[in-house]
Structures are given as C-alpha cells and as structure tokens.
Amino acid sequence: MAATVLSATGALIWQALQHEGLDASAIFTEAGLDPDLLVDGNARYPLTGVTKLWALAEQASTDPCFGLSVGKCWSAKNFHALGFAWLASGNAFDALQRLQRYGKLINDALVSKIWVSGKYCHLQIGVESPDASPLDCARIAAISTLTVMLRQLLGENFIAERIELPIARPANALLLENFVGCPVYYQTETMAIVLSLSDCEKPIMGASPELLRANEEVAEAYLARLDKADIKTRVERQIISLLPSGKVDESIVAESLTVSVRTLQRQLKESGASFTGLLQSIRKELAKTYVQDSRLSLTEVTYLLGFSDPANFSRAFKRWFNCAPTTFRKQRIRLSA
C-alpha cells in the first residue's frame, strides 16, 4: 500500500548532509532507510521513510535553507533514465512533458500537470499519497531541483516567470528567492513553476534524438516492471480513494487503471491477491484507525468506509474485532487515559 521513491533521489540528501560533515549513514539508518541502496539505481525507498529522512536531516542540519542546498545537488543520474532523457530533449516543453510522463519513476505518488495559457507554460506538481505529506523543506528542494534542471537546458541565467509554493513564507525565504531570481508566491493552493512559452519552445543545443529514444525505452521498461510488481499498491490506492463514494467496484478500478477486469483479476492473482481480499483488508485496517479517532462519529466512519448503513458497518466490525465499534472506541479511550 505504501508509495515508494527512487532511492537514487536520496543521494541528493546524502550529499547535502555530507557537505556539512554530518553522519549521513546514521541519519538514513534512523529513518529506516538502507544507505547501501543508494548505489542501486533501480532500488526504491518507502515514501514514509523518505519523509522521516527529510525531518531528521533538516533537524540535524545547520544549513539556513537545507531544501535549497539539496536541490542544488541535482544531476541527471539522480533521476535514472528520466534525467538523461531530460538532457537529451529538443526543448524545455518536451522535457517537461517527459517529466509528466515518467515522473512516477521518481516517486510513484507524484502527480504533475502541464498546460499553456497565453504566453506562459505552467507546470504543477504534487504528491498524492495517504502515507505522507511533503515537508516544507522537501517542497523547497523540489522547486530548487526544477530550477537547476531547467538551467541545465536553458543556460545558467534562466529565470522562471514565477513560482508558487503551498507553504508559509519561511524565515530563510530570501535565500530561495535570490537563487530562483523570480517572484515566489506563498500559501498557494498548489506547487507550480511558470515559464515563458518562448523559453519552453527554444531549441536546445546538444539535443540528441538517439539518446532520447534510448532513455525513453529504459524509462518505459522500468515503469512497466514497477507497475506489474506494484499492481496491489495501485489497486489499494484506487480502493481508498473510492471508499467514501460507496462505489467500490472492480470494473471502476479496472477502468481507472486502463485495464480490463479480466486483466486486473489475472494480475492480482499473479501477485497473490484478489480484489475482494484487498477491499476487506483495507476496510478492516481503516476501520480500526477511524474508530480510534474520537473526532469522527461512527456514522461518519460508516460512510468513509463505503458501507451503506451503520448496521452493516457494525456487523463487519464485530466480525473483524469481536466487539462492537462503540465498545472498541471506549476501550481505546480508557487505555489512552
């Protein structure tokens, strides 16, 4: 169920920590991440562990803008085949499209959207995962990384039109603002970078169609392996998102994953799972979490889990935990008192 991140991206944090003379290995280990995976270009870390790593690294650092320092460390090798495809692109717009197409190679919870409005090109990026929310320093690192990536394509003097960050303006904001050189808007709804369309369409010297095709093939193959190995995670995410609607249907999930119901059933069977089994497992896991949260009424819990009425939910809960949800909640309140 957990989202994952390409381990090679962790090398950016490792480099920034080592630059300060900090024990990067100890910090990775404390976050539950194996430092040895940094040298395996295909390995992945759990997103929850990477989020914990960000918190520990920023806490240990004396850098006034740790996220910015991490972003400045970017090189193509940190993004697997996507990084090299980026550098081989014919123009920045094509490169941004590849980031959108292959972004899940970096972080399989990454969501990006590109659109053109008048003279401007907008890239909106975010992470959609029930596992963890990006910390402010990670968002700053993402924007800094994008700036470094675009400067490698468009020249070191490239400046975006504006940047939007869904965080409060930090005390170290001037360091970031001086680096990016453009207006930065804070407390926005989404994270985005806006470029001039003329910059995006400018031909890039050194573009290589041959290298581009080769690295796109590598990226496609990697994502195919990731998707096949991670079919359970993808189905679980869809189930979680559909539960509150009460319409958790195998055909709806299959359609959202652009496969037939028969293909979905086959892939789940190959991974040792079934749709019904995953649905029940997720409901049971979430039921325990929700019922323990006294801020939620049991009626709210009922519908969050996709049950048609409280009686159905209560019967299912008794089957899972051998007691009624009201009894379970009272027991947990007594234990925490």
Short mmCIF file of C-alpha atoms in Angstrom, two decimals:
data_model
loop_
_atom_site.label_atom_id
_atom_site.label_comp_id
_atom_site.label_asym_id
_atom_site.label_seq_id
_atom_site.Cartn_x
_atom_site.Cartn_y
_atom_site.Cartn_z
CA MET A 1 0.00 0.00 0.00
CA ALA A 2 2.95 2.30 0.64
CA ALA A 3 4.16 4.73 -2.01
CA THR A 4 7.84 4.48 -2.98
CA VAL A 5 10.59 6.82 -4.12
CA LEU A 6 13.60 6.07 -6.34
CA SER A 7 16.48 5.52 -3.91
CA ALA A 8 18.90 7.47 -6.12
CA THR A 9 17.00 10.66 -5.27
CA GLY A 10 18.09 10.09 -1.67
CA ALA A 11 21.65 10.74 -2.82
CA LEU A 12 20.76 14.44 -3.01
CA ILE A 13 20.04 14.48 0.73
CA TRP A 14 23.12 12.35 1.38
CA GLN A 15 25.35 14.83 -0.49
CA ALA A 16 23.94 17.81 1.38
CA LEU A 17 24.45 16.09 4.74
CA GLN A 18 27.99 15.04 3.92
CA HIS A 19 28.81 18.57 2.75
CA GLU A 20 28.09 19.70 6.31
CA GLY A 21 30.23 16.92 7.75
CA LEU A 22 27.21 15.14 9.22
CA ASP A 23 26.89 11.37 9.63
CA ALA A 24 24.58 10.74 6.68
CA SER A 25 24.65 6.97 7.18
CA ALA A 26 23.39 7.26 10.75
CA ILE A 27 20.59 9.62 9.72
CA PHE A 28 19.46 7.31 6.91
CA THR A 29 19.52 4.35 9.27
CA GLU A 30 17.50 6.22 11.90
CA ALA A 31 14.91 6.93 9.20
CA GLY A 32 14.72 3.20 8.48
CA LEU A 33 16.42 3.51 5.08
CA ASP A 34 19.30 1.27 3.98
CA PRO A 35 22.18 3.52 2.77
CA ASP A 36 23.52 0.66 0.62
CA LEU A 37 20.52 1.08 -1.72
CA LEU A 38 21.88 4.46 -2.84
CA VAL A 39 24.25 2.70 -5.22
CA ASP A 40 21.45 0.61 -6.74
CA GLY A 41 19.92 2.75 -9.48
CA ASN A 42 16.77 0.61 -9.59
CA ALA A 43 16.07 0.37 -5.84
CA ARG A 44 13.29 2.25 -4.10
CA TYR A 45 12.61 3.62 -0.62
CA PRO A 46 9.17 3.86 1.04
CA LEU A 47 7.78 7.41 0.90
CA THR A 48 7.09 7.35 4.64
CA GLY A 49 10.76 6.64 5.31
CA VAL A 50 11.89 9.41 2.97
CA THR A 51 9.54 11.86 4.70
CA LYS A 52 11.07 10.87 8.04
CA LEU A 53 14.51 11.28 6.50
CA TRP A 54 13.68 14.85 5.48
CA ALA A 55 12.61 15.68 9.03
CA LEU A 56 15.72 14.13 10.61
CA ALA A 57 18.09 15.66 8.06
CA GLU A 58 16.71 19.17 8.46
CA GLN A 59 16.82 18.79 12.23
CA ALA A 60 20.48 17.73 12.14
CA SER A 61 21.50 20.39 9.62
CA THR A 62 22.71 23.86 10.48
CA ASP A 63 22.13 24.97 6.88
CA PRO A 64 19.81 28.02 6.85
CA CYS A 65 17.97 26.58 3.81
CA PHE A 66 18.57 22.84 3.72
CA GLY A 67 15.98 22.19 0.99
CA LEU A 68 17.70 24.64 -1.33
CA SER A 69 21.09 23.00 -0.76
CA VAL A 70 19.62 19.59 -1.54
CA GLY A 71 18.06 20.85 -4.78
CA LYS A 72 21.35 22.35 -5.92
CA CYS A 73 22.94 18.88 -5.78
CA TRP A 74 20.82 17.54 -8.66
CA SER A 75 22.42 15.75 -11.59
CA ALA A 76 20.87 13.60 -14.30
CA LYS A 77 21.92 10.35 -12.62
CA ASN A 78 19.61 11.10 -9.67
CA PHE A 79 16.55 10.64 -11.89
CA HIS A 80 17.51 7.37 -13.63
CA ALA A 81 16.66 7.31 -17.35
CA LEU A 82 14.35 10.30 -16.93
CA GLY A 83 17.32 12.51 -16.04
CA PHE A 84 19.21 11.62 -19.21
CA ALA A 85 16.07 11.86 -21.35
CA TRP A 86 15.56 15.33 -19.89
CA LEU A 87 19.02 16.47 -21.01
CA ALA A 88 18.54 14.94 -24.48
CA SER A 89 15.21 16.72 -25.10
CA GLY A 90 14.80 19.07 -28.04
CA ASN A 91 13.32 21.91 -25.98
CA ALA A 92 12.16 22.62 -22.44
CA PHE A 93 8.50 21.95 -23.24
CA ASP A 94 9.37 18.44 -24.45
CA ALA A 95 11.44 17.92 -21.31
CA LEU A 96 8.54 18.98 -19.08
CA GLN A 97 6.25 16.57 -20.91
CA ARG A 98 8.71 13.76 -20.17
CA LEU A 99 8.73 14.74 -16.52
CA GLN A 100 4.95 14.42 -16.56
CA ARG A 101 5.05 11.11 -18.45
CA TYR A 102 7.79 9.43 -16.42
CA GLY A 103 7.53 11.25 -13.09
CA LYS A 104 6.27 8.15 -11.29
CA LEU A 105 9.70 6.65 -11.91
CA ILE A 106 10.98 9.16 -9.33
CA ASN A 107 8.05 8.96 -6.93
CA ASP A 108 5.05 6.79 -7.71
CA ALA A 109 2.80 9.20 -5.79
CA LEU A 110 3.96 12.13 -7.93
CA VAL A 111 1.27 13.95 -9.90
CA SER A 112 2.12 16.62 -12.45
CA LYS A 113 0.17 18.65 -14.93
CA ILE A 114 1.35 20.90 -17.78
CA TRP A 115 -0.73 23.47 -19.60
CA VAL A 116 -0.21 26.54 -21.75
CA SER A 117 -2.04 29.79 -21.08
CA GLY A 118 -1.29 32.69 -23.41
CA LYS A 119 2.44 33.39 -23.34
CA TYR A 120 3.10 31.10 -20.39
CA CYS A 121 3.66 27.42 -19.70
CA HIS A 122 2.59 26.11 -16.28
CA LEU A 123 3.96 23.02 -14.56
CA GLN A 124 2.01 21.98 -11.46
CA ILE A 125 3.45 19.22 -9.30
CA GLY A 126 2.34 17.49 -6.13
CA VAL A 127 2.31 14.25 -4.20
CA GLU A 128 -0.95 12.40 -3.67
CA SER A 129 -0.50 9.72 -1.05
CA PRO A 130 -2.29 8.70 2.14
CA ASP A 131 1.11 7.69 3.51
CA ALA A 132 2.79 11.06 3.95
CA SER A 133 2.61 14.75 3.08
CA PRO A 134 5.70 16.58 1.79
CA LEU A 135 7.51 18.72 4.34
CA ASP A 136 8.21 22.37 3.54
CA CYS A 137 11.92 21.68 3.05
CA ALA A 138 11.09 18.92 0.54
CA ARG A 139 8.88 21.32 -1.45
CA ILE A 140 11.68 23.90 -1.49
CA ALA A 141 14.07 21.17 -2.66
CA ALA A 142 11.67 20.21 -5.47
CA ILE A 143 11.44 23.77 -6.76
CA SER A 144 15.21 24.22 -6.45
CA THR A 145 15.79 20.95 -8.31
CA LEU A 146 13.47 22.04 -11.13
CA THR A 147 15.33 25.33 -11.39
CA VAL A 148 18.68 23.51 -11.65
CA MET A 149 17.23 21.11 -14.25
CA LEU A 150 15.86 23.96 -16.37
CA ARG A 151 19.15 25.88 -16.17
CA GLN A 152 20.97 22.84 -17.49
CA LEU A 153 18.71 23.05 -20.54
CA LEU A 154 18.27 26.80 -20.97
CA GLY A 155 21.51 28.20 -19.56
CA GLU A 156 22.66 29.20 -16.10
CA ASN A 157 20.95 32.58 -16.39
CA PHE A 158 17.47 31.11 -16.87
CA ILE A 159 14.81 32.63 -14.62
CA ALA A 160 11.23 31.41 -14.39
CA GLU A 161 8.31 33.84 -14.57
CA ARG A 162 7.08 32.92 -11.10
CA ILE A 163 6.94 30.11 -8.55
CA GLU A 164 4.03 29.07 -6.35
CA LEU A 165 4.56 27.26 -3.04
CA PRO A 166 1.79 25.97 -0.74
CA ILE A 167 3.79 26.83 2.40
CA ALA A 168 4.06 29.83 4.68
CA ARG A 169 6.91 32.19 3.76
CA PRO A 170 9.87 30.79 5.75
CA ALA A 171 12.43 32.85 7.64
CA ASN A 172 15.06 31.82 5.08
CA ALA A 173 12.90 32.82 2.10
CA LEU A 174 15.44 35.32 0.72
CA LEU A 175 17.96 32.55 0.10
CA LEU A 176 15.48 30.70 -2.11
CA GLU A 177 14.20 33.88 -3.78
CA ASN A 178 17.71 35.06 -4.61
CA PHE A 179 18.53 31.66 -6.10
CA VAL A 180 15.47 31.36 -8.34
CA GLY A 181 15.53 35.10 -9.21
CA CYS A 182 11.78 35.35 -9.85
CA PRO A 183 8.72 36.25 -7.76
CA VAL A 184 7.76 33.49 -5.31
CA TYR A 185 4.17 33.33 -4.11
CA TYR A 186 3.49 31.52 -0.84
CA GLN A 187 0.43 29.83 0.69
CA THR A 188 -0.89 28.94 -2.74
CA GLU A 189 -3.24 26.01 -3.31
CA THR A 190 -0.69 24.05 -5.33
CA MET A 191 3.03 23.97 -6.10
CA ALA A 192 3.88 25.22 -9.56
CA ILE A 193 6.54 26.85 -11.71
CA VAL A 194 5.55 29.15 -14.56
CA LEU A 195 7.82 29.69 -17.59
CA SER A 196 7.57 31.85 -20.66
CA LEU A 197 6.38 29.86 -23.65
CA SER A 198 9.18 31.33 -25.75
CA ASP A 199 11.75 29.83 -23.35
CA CYS A 200 9.95 26.49 -23.48
CA GLU A 201 9.96 26.36 -27.27
CA LYS A 202 13.57 27.46 -27.73
CA PRO A 203 15.67 24.72 -29.41
CA ILE A 204 18.29 23.26 -27.10
CA MET A 205 21.87 22.87 -28.24
CA GLY A 206 23.13 19.32 -27.88
CA ALA A 207 19.70 17.69 -28.13
CA SER A 208 20.02 14.05 -29.16
CA PRO A 209 17.03 12.14 -30.60
CA GLU A 210 19.01 8.88 -30.42
CA LEU A 211 19.85 9.25 -26.72
CA LEU A 212 16.32 10.43 -26.07
CA ARG A 213 14.77 7.31 -27.61
CA ALA A 214 17.20 5.01 -25.81
CA ASN A 215 16.49 6.51 -22.40
CA GLU A 216 12.75 6.63 -23.00
CA GLU A 217 12.85 2.90 -23.71
CA VAL A 218 14.68 2.34 -20.42
CA ALA A 219 12.15 4.51 -18.56
CA GLU A 220 9.20 2.70 -20.16
CA ALA A 221 10.66 -0.70 -19.26
CA TYR A 222 11.32 0.37 -15.67
CA LEU A 223 7.77 1.70 -15.23
CA ALA A 224 6.33 -1.46 -16.76
CA ARG A 225 8.22 -3.56 -14.22
CA LEU A 226 7.17 -1.23 -11.43
CA ASP A 227 3.52 -1.36 -12.46
CA LYS A 228 3.49 -5.13 -12.76
CA ALA A 229 5.19 -5.63 -9.42
CA ASP A 230 3.07 -3.00 -7.75
CA ILE A 231 -0.41 -3.84 -9.01
CA LYS A 232 -1.58 -4.40 -5.43
CA THR A 233 -0.47 -0.92 -4.40
CA ARG A 234 -2.21 0.68 -7.37
CA VAL A 235 -5.45 -1.17 -6.70
CA GLU A 236 -5.29 -0.36 -2.98
CA ARG A 237 -4.90 3.35 -3.74
CA GLN A 238 -7.90 3.30 -6.03
CA ILE A 239 -9.98 1.47 -3.43
CA ILE A 240 -9.05 4.01 -0.73
CA SER A 241 -10.00 6.92 -2.98
CA LEU A 242 -13.33 5.32 -3.94
CA LEU A 243 -14.45 4.12 -0.50
CA PRO A 244 -16.18 7.35 0.63
CA SER A 245 -18.27 7.35 -2.56
CA GLY A 246 -19.70 3.93 -1.70
CA LYS A 247 -18.99 2.82 -5.27
CA VAL A 248 -16.05 0.45 -4.88
CA ASP A 249 -16.46 -1.74 -7.90
CA GLU A 250 -13.88 -3.94 -9.61
CA SER A 251 -14.89 -2.62 -13.02
CA ILE A 252 -14.45 1.02 -11.91
CA VAL A 253 -10.97 0.28 -10.54
CA ALA A 254 -10.00 -1.62 -13.70
CA GLU A 255 -11.14 1.30 -15.85
CA SER A 256 -9.15 3.79 -13.76
CA LEU A 257 -6.04 1.63 -14.30
CA THR A 258 -6.80 1.35 -18.05
CA VAL A 259 -7.01 -2.46 -18.00
CA SER A 260 -9.87 -4.90 -18.45
CA VAL A 261 -11.48 -6.57 -15.43
CA ARG A 262 -10.09 -9.91 -16.62
CA THR A 263 -6.56 -8.48 -16.87
CA LEU A 264 -6.85 -6.91 -13.44
CA GLN A 265 -8.01 -10.22 -11.95
CA ARG A 266 -5.13 -12.06 -13.60
CA GLN A 267 -2.51 -9.55 -12.43
CA LEU A 268 -3.80 -9.61 -8.87
CA LYS A 269 -3.83 -13.41 -8.89
CA GLU A 270 -0.21 -13.43 -10.08
CA SER A 271 0.70 -11.18 -7.15
CA GLY A 272 -1.13 -13.48 -4.72
CA ALA A 273 -4.09 -11.19 -4.10
CA SER A 274 -7.72 -10.68 -5.06
CA PHE A 275 -9.90 -7.59 -5.34
CA THR A 276 -12.31 -8.78 -2.64
CA GLY A 277 -9.45 -9.65 -0.30
CA LEU A 278 -7.81 -6.24 -0.73
CA LEU A 279 -11.11 -4.44 -0.20
CA GLN A 280 -11.78 -6.30 3.04
CA SER A 281 -8.21 -5.83 4.28
CA ILE A 282 -8.27 -2.08 3.62
CA ARG A 283 -11.67 -1.64 5.24
CA LYS A 284 -10.52 -3.53 8.33
CA GLU A 285 -7.30 -1.52 8.61
CA LEU A 286 -9.04 1.82 8.13
CA ALA A 287 -11.92 0.86 10.42
CA LYS A 288 -9.51 0.37 13.32
CA THR A 289 -7.84 3.72 12.64
CA TYR A 290 -11.08 5.67 12.18
CA VAL A 291 -12.90 4.22 15.18
CA GLN A 292 -9.98 5.15 17.43
CA ASP A 293 -10.31 8.76 16.26
CA SER A 294 -12.93 10.22 18.59
CA ARG A 295 -13.26 13.27 16.32
CA LEU A 296 -15.15 11.09 13.84
CA SER A 297 -18.68 9.98 14.60
CA LEU A 298 -19.41 6.33 13.90
CA THR A 299 -21.85 7.44 11.23
CA GLU A 300 -19.02 9.31 9.50
CA VAL A 301 -16.81 6.24 9.78
CA THR A 302 -19.56 4.13 8.23
CA TYR A 303 -19.67 6.23 5.08
CA LEU A 304 -15.92 6.86 4.90
CA LEU A 305 -15.55 3.08 4.60
CA GLY A 306 -18.21 2.84 1.92
CA PHE A 307 -20.86 0.98 3.94
CA SER A 308 -24.48 1.68 3.09
CA ASP A 309 -25.65 1.99 6.70
CA PRO A 310 -24.28 1.80 10.29
CA ALA A 311 -25.79 -1.65 10.90
CA ASN A 312 -23.77 -3.18 8.04
CA PHE A 313 -20.63 -1.50 9.32
CA SER A 314 -21.26 -2.67 12.89
CA ARG A 315 -21.70 -6.30 11.76
CA ALA A 316 -18.47 -6.17 9.76
CA PHE A 317 -16.58 -4.57 12.66
CA LYS A 318 -17.75 -7.28 15.08
CA ARG A 319 -16.57 -9.92 12.62
CA TRP A 320 -13.12 -8.29 12.42
CA PHE A 321 -12.53 -7.37 16.08
CA ASN A 322 -15.03 -9.46 18.09
CA CYS A 323 -16.71 -6.40 19.57
CA ALA A 324 -18.93 -3.51 18.56
CA PRO A 325 -17.27 -0.29 17.33
CA THR A 326 -18.66 1.65 20.32
CA THR A 327 -17.09 -0.86 22.72
CA PHE A 328 -13.78 -0.77 20.83
CA ARG A 329 -13.69 3.03 20.99
CA LYS A 330 -14.41 3.11 24.74
CA GLN A 331 -11.65 0.56 25.38
CA ARG A 332 -9.11 2.61 23.43
CA ILE A 333 -10.12 5.81 25.27
CA ARG A 334 -9.63 4.07 28.63
CA LEU A 335 -6.23 2.73 27.58
CA SER A 336 -5.02 6.16 26.45
CA ALA A 337 -6.31 7.93 29.57
#
